[in-house]
């Protein structure tokens, strides 16, 4: 075939798909996203037609002309479609961009044409703009307040941006296709079982197999896959490989071989015998007497598990004021129970890592891990802890990461590839090992959003002022407690603290079940609890006779108020700007400015609104260091540990440096080196929307330090400015979402007619980028609200592909009007607030409130899929009765 104009006569391997053939030949701009033709990340042109190369047998492309993104145009000679994507900033992480650009380059521009191309980051508006040829005014300078293009923009649209596995192995003189070893994992077929015997002999005898790892190779250290600044925030309940499996899909054994095909074949030669044990899949039943214990043998003190004998990982019970008295005094009361589903982050790039030794450890070498991580420093430190190394013996680095959304705030692949490298080294084998998860493993092995059950009772006086709030919250963390503590406490914090009320009570527990673990996801628990509170508040507004916006105005906290949940208020949050009233006004006015009628006969139309508050920095520690170096050749290098995965932190860091240095340097020569434990002294990681306010705060301080040195007449080169940010004090940001929907009772379809989002982001550092972050969060909110759900049957995940799970396609995400409040934050750099996580949180309750307005029936379960809405409207019973 001819690839990008050059003939190749290398024969494909038997059964090899075109995508794998092309990547093996070095065309790394062809991405692996789903292996099922669902996402379009691997799209190439075959004889001028877009084809999903994971579905095309390589032999079928014989004699064809194949064009990848890199062959469509070069950085100095962009194809017109590449240029429009550049000018419209039609990407965020960019992992899906090749597929969209190549498909659109053929003139395929309709929603139907593009339904096979998925984007998880953008919300699709910027992609639509790119396809339509709508360009943004290019910023003349990368200063704060400008819609500066990302530093990697040209690399993304030309296919040069290097993601996790888009690099050769460590030794450039070797062929990475043969030098790098590949790891494959055997997953458990049982929800709960003890491994009584593993026979590895046949697998080890297979030619090309170099290593088989089982629980006998486990380092013997309990840890958590969740990563936080303090490793003590999460329970130590996990092993690299355990002799007890606690969910269907858990890692049982690993094979390391010359190729993925050999490794997979070897898995079939492993003989494993299990002692199958009783399992519990329901979180309500998990706490009951006699229920199977998931981690009953663990020590509650050393493992930091609240009550292992009751399957309770974490809990909080407390009250301020007198809730029974507040309810008794109420003129109006509402009471209900709401449930949310498991949701998958569905980042386009699956979890992946490659590890190697740059020299023997005994000779001062280091274990190097290239990972798709949001938290390279935290992974480095935990790898050292688990493997018995010093942190100085480990380096973790990232390339460009293809989306994260909290899912890569974990250590899920790095531990196993690192262990394999060390075990091979003990045998005298020094070769890199990599593991790239399949899309099915992303659903069956990787933690997603915690399912919640939230009971809410509210009381208010005749004027709609709250007299009491009572919540009972149950979180299902699955088989392991990664992020269970943080998600539970965070989910119950700003959601409750948003409202002034003298009498509050919260009882909340996170429990183990024998199901796929839950973890970190955009919003980090707030979205689940906000769904319940904002729905209950909407019902209360109807009882009182107030508008949705007015009841929130009367009850929301104002600057100077303490943020109270069920105990003492936190003391490091500065609530100095009041953006919520502005956001409420903006959404109300936008909804009133237009009228959207029903799309046809039999449709019912309603409006809904919901609010959310979020702290701009996570609690319990988040800090960053950075350097800004003026080099001998006059360029500026920014050294920061924060990773870039579509969050836009690298763009903001360039803007902060350019603004601080002004005309002292050429702004076009500012370069960011990030996502590497060698790039800075420390960075907690890119989560909790901290890329701008914490890592950005450190970069801002370093740039100011360099500016002072230059103003003092320093002439030495290189000249280094240093800065840091300690993650405190924190502030709060507000978001309000409003929708108008149409509901079709005969089918249960919910159609969004109008979507408006107002964000209190402080000073907007990059308007186009921030708008994209809001749109992406809102799109994920619509997915959770209407269609996304990881479904299980007897503990087995049945939604294992995008087509079954139903990630929203371009035609399923409505346009959202994004509006910004006018505030200046005293904490963030230049007055900015963080905003990547926040937009997700109020979307689902706004949709639920609109469905209630249209139909008179209250949705109480997510997602509000057609079948659920149909049952809601046809059933005489409450689908989620209060206990």
Short mmCIF file of N, CA and C in Angstrom, two decimals, residues 751-814:
data_model
loop_
_atom_site.label_atom_id
_atom_site.label_comp_id
_atom_site.label_asym_id
_atom_site.label_seq_id
_atom_site.Cartn_x
_atom_site.Cartn_y
_atom_site.Cartn_z
N UNK A 751 -36.00 15.77 25.10
CA UNK A 751 -35.23 16.52 24.12
C UNK A 751 -34.93 17.91 24.70
N UNK A 752 -33.65 18.28 24.74
CA UNK A 752 -33.26 19.58 25.27
C UNK A 752 -33.44 20.63 24.18
N UNK A 753 -34.34 21.59 24.43
CA UNK A 753 -34.60 22.64 23.46
C UNK A 753 -33.68 23.84 23.64
N UNK A 754 -33.31 24.11 24.87
CA UNK A 754 -32.44 25.25 25.15
C UNK A 754 -31.60 24.94 26.38
N UNK A 755 -30.32 25.30 26.33
CA UNK A 755 -29.39 25.03 27.42
C UNK A 755 -28.57 26.29 27.68
N UNK A 756 -28.56 26.74 28.94
CA UNK A 756 -27.84 27.95 29.32
C UNK A 756 -27.02 27.64 30.57
N UNK A 757 -25.77 28.06 30.57
CA UNK A 757 -24.92 27.83 31.73
C UNK A 757 -24.22 29.13 32.10
N UNK A 758 -24.35 29.54 33.36
CA UNK A 758 -23.67 30.71 33.87
C UNK A 758 -22.63 30.27 34.89
N UNK A 759 -21.41 30.77 34.74
CA UNK A 759 -20.30 30.34 35.58
C UNK A 759 -19.65 31.55 36.26
N UNK A 760 -19.40 31.40 37.54
CA UNK A 760 -18.64 32.38 38.30
C UNK A 760 -17.19 31.91 38.32
N UNK A 761 -16.43 32.33 37.31
CA UNK A 761 -15.05 31.89 37.14
C UNK A 761 -14.04 32.96 37.52
N UNK A 762 -14.50 34.03 38.18
CA UNK A 762 -13.58 35.11 38.47
C UNK A 762 -13.13 35.78 37.18
N UNK A 763 -11.89 36.25 37.16
CA UNK A 763 -11.34 36.84 35.94
C UNK A 763 -11.03 35.72 34.95
N UNK A 764 -11.56 35.83 33.76
CA UNK A 764 -11.41 34.78 32.75
C UNK A 764 -10.05 34.93 32.08
N UNK A 765 -9.18 33.95 32.29
CA UNK A 765 -7.82 34.02 31.76
C UNK A 765 -7.76 33.77 30.27
N UNK A 766 -8.64 32.88 29.77
CA UNK A 766 -8.65 32.54 28.36
C UNK A 766 -10.10 32.23 27.98
N UNK A 767 -10.83 33.21 27.42
CA UNK A 767 -12.27 33.04 27.21
C UNK A 767 -12.65 31.82 26.38
N UNK A 768 -11.96 31.60 25.26
CA UNK A 768 -12.33 30.47 24.39
C UNK A 768 -12.06 29.15 25.09
N UNK A 769 -10.94 29.05 25.76
CA UNK A 769 -10.60 27.81 26.44
C UNK A 769 -11.56 27.54 27.60
N UNK A 770 -11.89 28.57 28.35
CA UNK A 770 -12.80 28.38 29.48
C UNK A 770 -14.19 28.01 29.00
N UNK A 771 -14.61 28.65 27.93
CA UNK A 771 -15.90 28.28 27.36
C UNK A 771 -15.91 26.81 26.97
N UNK A 772 -14.82 26.34 26.40
CA UNK A 772 -14.73 24.93 26.04
C UNK A 772 -14.77 24.00 27.24
N UNK A 773 -14.12 24.39 28.33
CA UNK A 773 -14.17 23.58 29.55
C UNK A 773 -15.60 23.49 30.08
N UNK A 774 -16.32 24.62 30.05
CA UNK A 774 -17.71 24.62 30.51
C UNK A 774 -18.55 23.72 29.61
N UNK A 775 -18.40 23.87 28.30
CA UNK A 775 -19.20 23.07 27.37
C UNK A 775 -18.91 21.58 27.53
N UNK A 776 -17.64 21.24 27.76
CA UNK A 776 -17.31 19.83 27.95
C UNK A 776 -17.93 19.27 29.22
N UNK A 777 -17.88 20.04 30.31
CA UNK A 777 -18.49 19.58 31.55
C UNK A 777 -19.99 19.45 31.43
N UNK A 778 -20.61 20.40 30.73
CA UNK A 778 -22.06 20.34 30.52
C UNK A 778 -22.43 19.13 29.68
N UNK A 779 -21.64 18.84 28.64
CA UNK A 779 -21.93 17.68 27.80
C UNK A 779 -21.87 16.39 28.61
N UNK A 780 -20.88 16.27 29.48
CA UNK A 780 -20.83 15.10 30.35
C UNK A 780 -22.01 15.07 31.29
N UNK A 781 -22.46 16.26 31.73
CA UNK A 781 -23.64 16.32 32.58
C UNK A 781 -24.89 15.82 31.86
N UNK A 782 -25.03 16.20 30.59
CA UNK A 782 -26.17 15.69 29.81
C UNK A 782 -26.06 14.18 29.63
N UNK A 783 -24.84 13.68 29.42
CA UNK A 783 -24.67 12.23 29.30
C UNK A 783 -25.14 11.51 30.54
N UNK A 784 -24.71 11.98 31.71
CA UNK A 784 -25.13 11.36 32.97
C UNK A 784 -26.63 11.51 33.19
N UNK A 785 -27.16 12.64 32.77
CA UNK A 785 -28.57 12.92 33.01
C UNK A 785 -29.49 12.05 32.17
N UNK A 786 -29.10 11.78 30.93
CA UNK A 786 -30.05 11.20 29.99
C UNK A 786 -29.70 9.81 29.45
N UNK A 787 -28.42 9.40 29.47
CA UNK A 787 -28.17 8.15 28.77
C UNK A 787 -27.04 7.28 29.30
N UNK A 788 -26.06 7.81 30.00
CA UNK A 788 -24.90 7.01 30.37
C UNK A 788 -25.14 6.22 31.65
N UNK A 789 -24.79 4.94 31.59
CA UNK A 789 -24.90 4.08 32.77
C UNK A 789 -24.07 2.82 32.57
N UNK A 790 -23.18 2.55 33.51
CA UNK A 790 -22.49 1.26 33.54
C UNK A 790 -23.43 0.28 34.23
N UNK A 791 -23.89 -0.71 33.48
CA UNK A 791 -24.88 -1.65 34.02
C UNK A 791 -24.20 -2.95 34.45
N UNK A 792 -24.69 -3.52 35.53
CA UNK A 792 -24.17 -4.77 36.06
C UNK A 792 -25.29 -5.78 36.23
N UNK A 793 -24.96 -7.03 36.02
CA UNK A 793 -25.87 -8.13 36.32
C UNK A 793 -25.12 -9.13 37.18
N UNK A 794 -25.55 -9.30 38.41
CA UNK A 794 -24.87 -10.17 39.37
C UNK A 794 -23.38 -9.83 39.48
N UNK A 795 -23.10 -8.53 39.49
CA UNK A 795 -21.73 -8.07 39.64
C UNK A 795 -20.92 -8.04 38.37
N UNK A 796 -21.47 -8.47 37.26
CA UNK A 796 -20.75 -8.51 35.99
C UNK A 796 -21.13 -7.30 35.15
N UNK A 797 -20.15 -6.54 34.71
CA UNK A 797 -20.41 -5.38 33.85
C UNK A 797 -20.87 -5.86 32.48
N UNK A 798 -22.03 -5.37 32.06
CA UNK A 798 -22.57 -5.78 30.77
C UNK A 798 -22.41 -4.70 29.70
N UNK A 799 -22.10 -3.47 30.10
CA UNK A 799 -21.86 -2.39 29.14
C UNK A 799 -20.35 -2.28 28.94
N UNK A 800 -19.84 -2.93 27.90
CA UNK A 800 -18.39 -3.06 27.71
C UNK A 800 -17.88 -2.36 26.46
N UNK A 801 -18.77 -1.71 25.73
CA UNK A 801 -18.38 -0.97 24.53
C UNK A 801 -19.06 0.39 24.56
N UNK A 802 -18.53 1.32 23.79
CA UNK A 802 -19.16 2.64 23.70
C UNK A 802 -20.59 2.54 23.18
N UNK A 803 -20.83 1.65 22.24
CA UNK A 803 -22.16 1.59 21.64
C UNK A 803 -23.20 1.09 22.64
N UNK A 804 -22.79 0.24 23.58
CA UNK A 804 -23.71 -0.21 24.63
C UNK A 804 -23.82 0.82 25.75
N UNK A 805 -22.69 1.46 26.06
CA UNK A 805 -22.67 2.43 27.14
C UNK A 805 -23.31 3.76 26.72
N UNK A 806 -23.19 4.12 25.47
CA UNK A 806 -23.84 5.27 24.88
C UNK A 806 -23.22 6.60 25.31
N UNK A 807 -21.93 6.78 25.01
CA UNK A 807 -21.31 8.09 25.11
C UNK A 807 -22.03 9.02 24.13
N UNK A 808 -22.40 10.23 24.53
CA UNK A 808 -23.14 11.12 23.62
C UNK A 808 -22.37 11.40 22.33
N UNK A 809 -23.08 11.28 21.22
CA UNK A 809 -22.52 11.60 19.91
C UNK A 809 -22.77 13.08 19.61
N UNK A 810 -22.20 13.56 18.51
CA UNK A 810 -22.29 14.97 18.19
C UNK A 810 -23.74 15.43 18.02
N UNK A 811 -24.59 14.57 17.53
CA UNK A 811 -25.99 14.95 17.35
C UNK A 811 -26.82 14.85 18.61
N UNK A 812 -26.25 14.38 19.70
CA UNK A 812 -27.00 14.18 20.94
C UNK A 812 -26.67 15.22 22.02
N UNK A 813 -25.75 16.13 21.72
CA UNK A 813 -25.38 17.16 22.69
C UNK A 813 -25.91 18.50 22.20
N UNK A 814 -26.82 19.13 22.94
CA UNK A 814 -27.37 20.41 22.49
C UNK A 814 -26.36 21.54 22.62
#
